Amino acid sequence: MAWRLSVTHSTSFQYESEVSASFNEARMTPVNTPDQFVISHDLKVNPFSTVFSYKDYFGTEVKAFDVQTPHTYLEIVSQSLVETNIPALGNLNASWDDLQSDVLKNDLREYLSFTELVNPITPPFELRLQDTPLDAIHFLNKAMREQITYLPGSTNVYSPASEAWEKRAGVCQDFTHASLSILREAGIPARYVSGYLYNGSGEIGEQVIGESHSWVEAWVGHWLPFDPTNGNPVAEDHILVARGRDYHDVSPLKGIFSGGRSRKIEVTVSLTRIA
Amino acid sequence: MLSRLAETSFWLGRYLERAEGMSRLLVEFHQLLVQDNRAHVKRGCTLISHGLGLEGDPKSARELVALAYGEPLNPGTLLGSIHSARSNARLIRDILPSDFYQAINQLNATTDDFSLAAPGRSLRSILDRLAVTNGIFEWLAPEDESAHFLTVGRSLERMDLMSRLLALKLENEWRDQGPATTLRAVGALNTYLRERVPLTTVGVRRFLVESETFPRSIAECAKRADAELREIAVMTQLHVDDILRPIGMLESQIRYLGDDLDELERIIAKTTPAVAQTTDGIGLRFFRPIGSIVWSN
Amino acid sequence: MVQFQAQDEFLVDGQPRELVTELWSELTKIQSTEWIMKAKQRDLYLAMQGITFTLSGIERPLPVDLIPRIVEVAEWNHLEKGIKQRIKALELFLDDVYGKQQLFADRIVPKSLIVTSEHFHRSAHGIKPANGVRIHVSGIDIVRDQQGVLRVLEDNLRSPSGVSYVLENRRTMAHVVPELFNEYSIRSVDEYPERLLAALVAAAPDKKSHPNVVVLTPGVHNSAHFEHAFLARRMGVELVEGRDLYCKNNQIFMRTTKGSELVDVIYRRIDDDFLDPIHFKPDSVLGIPGVINAARSNNVAIANGIGNGVADDKALYPYVPKLIEYYLNEQPIIPNVDTFDLQLPDVMAFVLKNISDLVVKPVAGSGGYGITIGPRATKGELEEVAKEISSNPRNWIAQPLIALSTCPTVVEDGTIASRHIDFRPFAVNDGKEIWVLPGGLTRVALVAGNVVVNSSQGGGSKDTWVLAESETDVKSYPEIFEESLIDPLDHEVVPPTVGPDVLPITRMQQQEEQQQQTGVNNA
């Protein structure tokens, strides 16, 4: 039975001195997939700005806007109403040999290469010793929480996998980057998924304060989503927004501004199950 | 035209004029201070250096020249204004008459030979190069926006320098040589003498403010700046009345000056702020400042 | 090692080819002292015109050799056809790569090759230029091998430079050695700026009849600033820097004294990486934040297109003949230089074994930097390169050494000696037609035996004469006395009167004639 979730994602910036112009791109629009249907989405910017939309290379809906009147604050409120289902999984029985195929390695090259953020790390286990790639995923999904402690503040948005790995601490972004690094090293194509996680009781109408979240999709015959941060299956409580090679490709908000000085950022995400 | 090019032209005009004005002043101040060995030389040096907005405490004619000659990166000094003129010219060389650009380069090259051992001669050769540069401009500059902006800049700079010179009150400090020095420092001695007015402090100060025969008087420069900016207004179809208000006020106050000597001093004191206000107004209207663009994530 | 002899463009066994008989007899009449004098005249002329190139921070004239290179009619027609074909295919390739990516499904080029290219810009995905053109200007480098076959050495599809020298070289030649022109009808190179402007106008969104076109330069310190200023001036458009432009509501405006003016087409001469700090280097102050999304919404056209570098990546180069077959269903007219794809293990092994006979080039390099020429390298250098390429095969290609053809050239002591040359013709695509400038930049290695021919490597250039089909063809007779359309730009040197020319008198006479003609027409 599908869930209907409402998400409000607000971001506000406070600048110490006046900003004369800023240019931004938001990737906050949930995407339509066979398992997820976006009923409505709206992005508001204050000070008022016209918003231009386009679909990027990875298929993510991007909202671009600029603010050209001098301002000391910037608020972005993204509101979505989404219907989610438990993802229907395809056949996941690829063998290690299947993953060695030239065609696959060529077509999924972007999800097999290291990046600035998904850089090599050395786990104390060898994924390839698992019987099948699917077993490897199950193993990894469990192992990550034994290796890394969830500790907000231990890393920042620019931290590569190796940093969190050394500290053995991080947030969902680090769990995701580290998992991607280990998977790609083992030859399993894997991509970064960003979105929202509903972590309430499931009671209809109850508003829950959440956060933007990230998890992994690995290719083991088909794409298989899993959530190494909490080890739970990806289900109706996950809302998918963007996919990419790493955080850089999906960052919810990126932009540049001129004239201002250091800032304070506040981000709140609230989710409500409507049905 | 592009705002950046207009702004660069405007400042090229100001720096060229500043270089010329400062060279002339320094030649004469140096003369005055070298000839005067009395105790108030030091006071004179302090007065002059403050009047030119220089930071330092020169104690002799030589030290004053050294300070005012200055350094390449300080556009408030002679060397700095020449360098700034040259870098501005380089940025817009595509739109300048080529001979003019060449002359500015040669002017800049002249500074290599500057010697504090012979400041008079060195300054004179800078003045010679400036004369050539300005002559080429007068002769070759097309009637375009760039040339108008350059001339506006030049006229405003002249007003500014003139009021700074008058604020020094050399005529009071050196009653014997002061009036003549002031006139010489702006190249006005002959013109003044031909008017057959006695060489008095008041006479000189009035002359340099209101003369209609001397092209560097504050009144004439204000008129020129006014006219040139109105040309630009026609070319760009923009209004300039508000920008010209501070200068226009000065012009009318000079016209109705009468014998009120306090009013004369008030006009002199108001000139520098009026020039600054007009410069800001021109910048906002035509140069569309964007501030320093530093983008950060 | 294979022995080979470079072909000479002029001479066979010391005798002039038929094509150059007249020219050769003129050339051999000139004594070495005269050549030295003419070289001086040329240097003064170049300095006076401010025709410069910045090499290692020093601005200096790009020396043009006083002996032209001649391209005969049939050969030119062949080149022209081949270049058009190549650009057509590369346009389709770029459209595909930044659009549907059908070529990956059809297994024409490995996807991994493209997605690992540093010039493949994902932010260019989905940008669809209004008239479909991405390669507005191209410079395809051509060499002649020891068999006499013309081959494409590399493609330049980003901001190929040098065309200003093509136009200026012709004027310089006509000024310094007018006698050489006597027996030849040469096609004019002078319409280039008009053609370029027409192509830029055609690229404008909304099919505006008078779009606002600008040339975007990184500034006066850039090595090609002379060319940027030259093109802007000759097209009669504004030469702007990034700070002159700004983006608002996805539109690009130019700050002028009159106010803000909408800009429709940007002929940019700055690299992709600096174009938009939102998508590329965030600290770039040379570009315009927002310009990529403005292009994406077709409010402004950017020429050349963003991400074109994926098509002139040297690693793609071996696949270009295949692309021509795939997109056009034609055989390539101009062949490539054989290239070893180091990503194939067998090929890599072969290359490592024979590295002392091969040329190894970095795929990202340009301007001749980082090239290792096997027979000329020391053992140590070769070992170094072998290590580099085996650890990073994607970043290198290897090619057999080609003996670039030579052409007689006036050298420093005033004698004529043979020097290696290459050739960069320029093509302009307006969306309806690809026009190839009849001429181009022939670059010459001024050091004896040097086979890397590049202006960044201290090379010179030659005026390139493409011969006219027949006497009735459009031809340019050197207008020696016509005043230069270009105002001199740089004047570090004061030019004394040059040579024995009687310039002023002749010019005044011309003007009188023109006035008379006007008078007759009016009567």
PDB file of N, CA and C in Angstrom, chain A residues 39-93:
ATOM      1  N   ILE A  39       3.279  14.080  -6.594  1.00  0.00           N
ATOM      2  CA  ILE A  39       1.957  14.699  -6.804  1.00  0.00           C
ATOM      3  C   ILE A  39       2.111  16.198  -7.009  1.00  0.00           C
ATOM      4  N   SER A  40       2.946  16.811  -6.170  1.00  0.00           N
ATOM      5  CA  SER A  40       3.176  18.236  -6.375  1.00  0.00           C
ATOM      6  C   SER A  40       4.531  18.626  -5.814  1.00  0.00           C
ATOM      7  N   HIS A  41       5.049  19.685  -6.362  1.00  0.00           N
ATOM      8  CA  HIS A  41       6.317  20.222  -5.847  1.00  0.00           C
ATOM      9  C   HIS A  41       6.330  21.724  -6.065  1.00  0.00           C
ATOM     10  N   ASP A  42       6.877  22.430  -5.102  1.00  0.00           N
ATOM     11  CA  ASP A  42       6.940  23.883  -5.219  1.00  0.00           C
ATOM     12  C   ASP A  42       8.178  24.389  -4.487  1.00  0.00           C
ATOM     13  N   LEU A  43       8.888  25.336  -5.119  1.00  0.00           N
ATOM     14  CA  LEU A  43      10.077  25.905  -4.481  1.00  0.00           C
ATOM     15  C   LEU A  43       9.899  27.416  -4.421  1.00  0.00           C
ATOM     16  N   LYS A  44      10.019  27.957  -3.206  1.00  0.00           N
ATOM     17  CA  LYS A  44       9.870  29.401  -3.052  1.00  0.00           C
ATOM     18  C   LYS A  44      11.177  29.999  -2.556  1.00  0.00           C
ATOM     19  N   VAL A  45      11.504  31.174  -3.107  1.00  0.00           N
ATOM     20  CA  VAL A  45      12.743  31.833  -2.719  1.00  0.00           C
ATOM     21  C   VAL A  45      12.411  33.205  -2.178  1.00  0.00           C
ATOM     22  N   ASN A  46      13.035  33.559  -1.071  1.00  0.00           N
ATOM     23  CA  ASN A  46      12.845  34.860  -0.460  1.00  0.00           C
ATOM     24  C   ASN A  46      14.227  35.418  -0.147  1.00  0.00           C
ATOM     25  N   PRO A  47      14.620  36.606  -0.627  1.00  0.00           N
ATOM     26  CA  PRO A  47      13.875  37.554  -1.455  1.00  0.00           C
ATOM     27  C   PRO A  47      13.402  36.913  -2.775  1.00  0.00           C
ATOM     28  N   PHE A  48      12.266  37.421  -3.246  1.00  0.00           N
ATOM     29  CA  PHE A  48      11.619  36.818  -4.396  1.00  0.00           C
ATOM     30  C   PHE A  48      12.571  36.694  -5.594  1.00  0.00           C
ATOM     31  N   SER A  49      12.480  35.583  -6.256  1.00  0.00           N
ATOM     32  CA  SER A  49      13.318  35.366  -7.436  1.00  0.00           C
ATOM     33  C   SER A  49      12.586  34.414  -8.364  1.00  0.00           C
ATOM     34  N   THR A  50      12.738  34.637  -9.665  1.00  0.00           N
ATOM     35  CA  THR A  50      12.118  33.688 -10.581  1.00  0.00           C
ATOM     36  C   THR A  50      12.993  32.443 -10.664  1.00  0.00           C
ATOM     37  N   VAL A  51      12.323  31.321 -10.749  1.00  0.00           N
ATOM     38  CA  VAL A  51      13.032  30.047 -10.710  1.00  0.00           C
ATOM     39  C   VAL A  51      12.968  29.400 -12.081  1.00  0.00           C
ATOM     40  N   PHE A  52      14.139  28.957 -12.538  1.00  0.00           N
ATOM     41  CA  PHE A  52      14.235  28.310 -13.846  1.00  0.00           C
ATOM     42  C   PHE A  52      14.553  26.832 -13.608  1.00  0.00           C
ATOM     43  N   SER A  53      13.811  25.957 -14.295  1.00  0.00           N
ATOM     44  CA  SER A  53      14.022  24.519 -14.059  1.00  0.00           C
ATOM     45  C   SER A  53      14.649  23.843 -15.256  1.00  0.00           C
ATOM     46  N   TYR A  54      15.450  22.862 -14.986  1.00  0.00           N
ATOM     47  CA  TYR A  54      15.919  22.001 -16.074  1.00  0.00           C
ATOM     48  C   TYR A  54      16.285  20.637 -15.504  1.00  0.00           C
ATOM     49  N   LYS A  55      16.397  19.674 -16.376  1.00  0.00           N
ATOM     50  CA  LYS A  55      16.807  18.323 -15.964  1.00  0.00           C
ATOM     51  C   LYS A  55      18.288  18.168 -16.246  1.00  0.00           C
ATOM     52  N   ASP A  56      19.044  17.753 -15.263  1.00  0.00           N
ATOM     53  CA  ASP A  56      20.482  17.658 -15.491  1.00  0.00           C
ATOM     54  C   ASP A  56      20.868  16.309 -16.095  1.00  0.00           C
ATOM     55  N   TYR A  57      22.165  16.137 -16.284  1.00  0.00           N
ATOM     56  CA  TYR A  57      22.711  14.941 -16.920  1.00  0.00           C
ATOM     57  C   TYR A  57      22.250  13.657 -16.235  1.00  0.00           C
ATOM     58  N   PHE A  58      22.075  13.719 -14.907  1.00  0.00           N
ATOM     59  CA  PHE A  58      21.704  12.517 -14.166  1.00  0.00           C
ATOM     60  C   PHE A  58      20.188  12.366 -14.043  1.00  0.00           C
ATOM     61  N   GLY A  59      19.462  13.259 -14.710  1.00  0.00           N
ATOM     62  CA  GLY A  59      18.008  13.159 -14.702  1.00  0.00           C
ATOM     63  C   GLY A  59      17.352  13.860 -13.526  1.00  0.00           C
ATOM     64  N   THR A  60      18.125  14.613 -12.777  1.00  0.00           N
ATOM     65  CA  THR A  60      17.580  15.314 -11.617  1.00  0.00           C
ATOM     66  C   THR A  60      16.973  16.647 -12.047  1.00  0.00           C
ATOM     67  N   GLU A  61      15.827  16.959 -11.425  1.00  0.00           N
ATOM     68  CA  GLU A  61      15.198  18.251 -11.694  1.00  0.00           C
ATOM     69  C   GLU A  61      15.973  19.321 -10.919  1.00  0.00           C
ATOM     70  N   VAL A  62      16.508  20.321 -11.641  1.00  0.00           N
ATOM     71  CA  VAL A  62      17.283  21.371 -10.993  1.00  0.00           C
ATOM     72  C   VAL A  62      16.474  22.659 -11.028  1.00  0.00           C
ATOM     73  N   LYS A  63      16.434  23.354  -9.896  1.00  0.00           N
ATOM     74  CA  LYS A  63      15.794  24.670  -9.864  1.00  0.00           C
ATOM     75  C   LYS A  63      16.905  25.701  -9.703  1.00  0.00           C
ATOM     76  N   ALA A  64      17.063  26.543 -10.722  1.00  0.00           N
ATOM     77  CA  ALA A  64      18.120  27.549 -10.684  1.00  0.00           C
ATOM     78  C   ALA A  64      17.495  28.914 -10.448  1.00  0.00           C
ATOM     79  N   PHE A  65      18.130  29.716  -9.605  1.00  0.00           N
ATOM     80  CA  PHE A  65      17.605  31.066  -9.367  1.00  0.00           C
ATOM     81  C   PHE A  65      18.737  31.991  -8.956  1.00  0.00           C
ATOM     82  N   ASP A  66      18.555  33.261  -9.256  1.00  0.00           N
ATOM     83  CA  ASP A  66      19.535  34.233  -8.798  1.00  0.00           C
ATOM     84  C   ASP A  66      18.825  35.364  -8.077  1.00  0.00           C
ATOM     85  N   VAL A  67      19.518  35.938  -7.114  1.00  0.00           N
ATOM     86  CA  VAL A  67      18.980  37.070  -6.373  1.00  0.00           C
ATOM     87  C   VAL A  67      19.937  38.222  -6.608  1.00  0.00           C
ATOM     88  N   GLN A  68      19.425  39.297  -7.198  1.00  0.00           N
ATOM     89  CA  GLN A  68      20.347  40.369  -7.604  1.00  0.00           C
ATOM     90  C   GLN A  68      20.089  41.669  -6.875  1.00  0.00           C
ATOM     91  N   THR A  69      19.169  41.628  -5.915  1.00  0.00           N
ATOM     92  CA  THR A  69      19.011  42.815  -5.088  1.00  0.00           C
ATOM     93  C   THR A  69      19.846  42.565  -3.844  1.00  0.00           C
ATOM     94  N   PRO A  70      20.469  43.622  -3.306  1.00  0.00           N
ATOM     95  CA  PRO A  70      21.293  43.417  -2.116  1.00  0.00           C
ATOM     96  C   PRO A  70      20.458  42.770  -1.001  1.00  0.00           C
ATOM     97  N   HIS A  71      21.011  41.756  -0.377  1.00  0.00           N
ATOM     98  CA  HIS A  71      20.251  41.058   0.658  1.00  0.00           C
ATOM     99  C   HIS A  71      21.181  40.553   1.755  1.00  0.00           C
ATOM    100  N   THR A  72      20.602  40.358   2.946  1.00  0.00           N
ATOM    101  CA  THR A  72      21.397  39.855   4.069  1.00  0.00           C
ATOM    102  C   THR A  72      20.931  38.480   4.484  1.00  0.00           C
ATOM    103  N   TYR A  73      19.870  38.007   3.867  1.00  0.00           N
ATOM    104  CA  TYR A  73      19.404  36.661   4.165  1.00  0.00           C
ATOM    105  C   TYR A  73      18.863  36.043   2.892  1.00  0.00           C
ATOM    106  N   LEU A  74      18.779  34.730   2.881  1.00  0.00           N
ATOM    107  CA  LEU A  74      18.203  34.024   1.738  1.00  0.00           C
ATOM    108  C   LEU A  74      17.471  32.809   2.283  1.00  0.00           C
ATOM    109  N   GLU A  75      16.220  32.683   1.884  1.00  0.00           N
ATOM    110  CA  GLU A  75      15.433  31.541   2.352  1.00  0.00           C
ATOM    111  C   GLU A  75      14.934  30.749   1.168  1.00  0.00           C
ATOM    112  N   ILE A  76      15.061  29.454   1.249  1.00  0.00           N
ATOM    113  CA  ILE A  76      14.547  28.596   0.188  1.00  0.00           C
ATOM    114  C   ILE A  76      13.647  27.564   0.856  1.00  0.00           C
ATOM    115  N   VAL A  77      12.399  27.519   0.414  1.00  0.00           N
ATOM    116  CA  VAL A  77      11.471  26.547   0.978  1.00  0.00           C
ATOM    117  C   VAL A  77      10.978  25.646  -0.143  1.00  0.00           C
ATOM    118  N   SER A  78      11.281  24.363   0.001  1.00  0.00           N
ATOM    119  CA  SER A  78      10.871  23.395  -1.004  1.00  0.00           C
ATOM    120  C   SER A  78       9.792  22.513  -0.386  1.00  0.00           C
ATOM    121  N   GLN A  79       8.645  22.432  -1.077  1.00  0.00           N
ATOM    122  CA  GLN A  79       7.550  21.618  -0.551  1.00  0.00           C
ATOM    123  C   GLN A  79       7.144  20.577  -1.577  1.00  0.00           C
ATOM    124  N   SER A  80       7.067  19.334  -1.121  1.00  0.00           N
ATOM    125  CA  SER A  80       6.706  18.266  -2.049  1.00  0.00           C
ATOM    126  C   SER A  80       5.666  17.357  -1.426  1.00  0.00           C
ATOM    127  N   LEU A  81       4.846  16.829  -2.299  1.00  0.00           N
ATOM    128  CA  LEU A  81       3.884  15.806  -1.889  1.00  0.00           C
ATOM    129  C   LEU A  81       4.147  14.599  -2.783  1.00  0.00           C
ATOM    130  N   VAL A  82       4.506  13.481  -2.149  1.00  0.00           N
ATOM    131  CA  VAL A  82       5.000  12.334  -2.913  1.00  0.00           C
ATOM    132  C   VAL A  82       4.309  11.050  -2.474  1.00  0.00           C
ATOM    133  N   GLU A  83       4.015  10.191  -3.456  1.00  0.00           N
ATOM    134  CA  GLU A  83       3.488   8.868  -3.140  1.00  0.00           C
ATOM    135  C   GLU A  83       4.625   7.862  -3.305  1.00  0.00           C
ATOM    136  N   THR A  84       4.897   7.091  -2.258  1.00  0.00           N
ATOM    137  CA  THR A  84       6.024   6.147  -2.318  1.00  0.00           C
ATOM    138  C   THR A  84       5.547   4.714  -2.142  1.00  0.00           C
ATOM    139  N   ASN A  85       6.329   3.815  -2.734  1.00  0.00           N
ATOM    140  CA  ASN A  85       6.052   2.385  -2.610  1.00  0.00           C
ATOM    141  C   ASN A  85       7.340   1.671  -2.233  1.00  0.00           C
ATOM    142  N   ILE A  86       7.210   0.455  -1.796  1.00  0.00           N
ATOM    143  CA  ILE A  86       8.413  -0.357  -1.615  1.00  0.00           C
ATOM    144  C   ILE A  86       8.976  -0.617  -3.011  1.00  0.00           C
ATOM    145  N   PRO A  87      10.273  -0.296  -3.231  1.00  0.00           N
ATOM    146  CA  PRO A  87      10.807  -0.470  -4.585  1.00  0.00           C
ATOM    147  C   PRO A  87      10.671  -1.910  -5.052  1.00  0.00           C
ATOM    148  N   ALA A  88      10.198  -2.057  -6.278  1.00  0.00           N
ATOM    149  CA  ALA A  88      10.125  -3.380  -6.882  1.00  0.00           C
ATOM    150  C   ALA A  88      11.521  -3.739  -7.364  1.00  0.00           C
ATOM    151  N   LEU A  89      12.063  -4.847  -6.901  1.00  0.00           N
ATOM    152  CA  LEU A  89      13.432  -5.193  -7.263  1.00  0.00           C
ATOM    153  C   LEU A  89      13.442  -6.145  -8.450  1.00  0.00           C
ATOM    154  N   GLY A  90      14.354  -5.931  -9.347  1.00  0.00           N
ATOM    155  CA  GLY A  90      14.513  -6.837 -10.485  1.00  0.00           C
ATOM    156  C   GLY A  90      15.329  -8.047 -10.063  1.00  0.00           C
ATOM    157  N   ASN A  91      15.776  -8.761 -11.032  1.00  0.00           N
ATOM    158  CA  ASN A  91      16.581  -9.938 -10.729  1.00  0.00           C
ATOM    159  C   ASN A  91      17.982  -9.487 -10.306  1.00  0.00           C
ATOM    160  N   LEU A  92      18.423 -10.005  -9.157  1.00  0.00           N
ATOM    161  CA  LEU A  92      19.656  -9.512  -8.543  1.00  0.00           C
ATOM    162  C   LEU A  92      20.725 -10.599  -8.491  1.00  0.00           C
ATOM    163  N   ASN A  93      20.716 -11.458  -9.518  1.00  0.00           N
ATOM    164  CA  ASN A  93      21.606 -12.609  -9.417  1.00  0.00           C
ATOM    165  C   ASN A  93      22.858 -12.507 -10.279  1.00  0.00           C
TER     166      ASN A  93
END
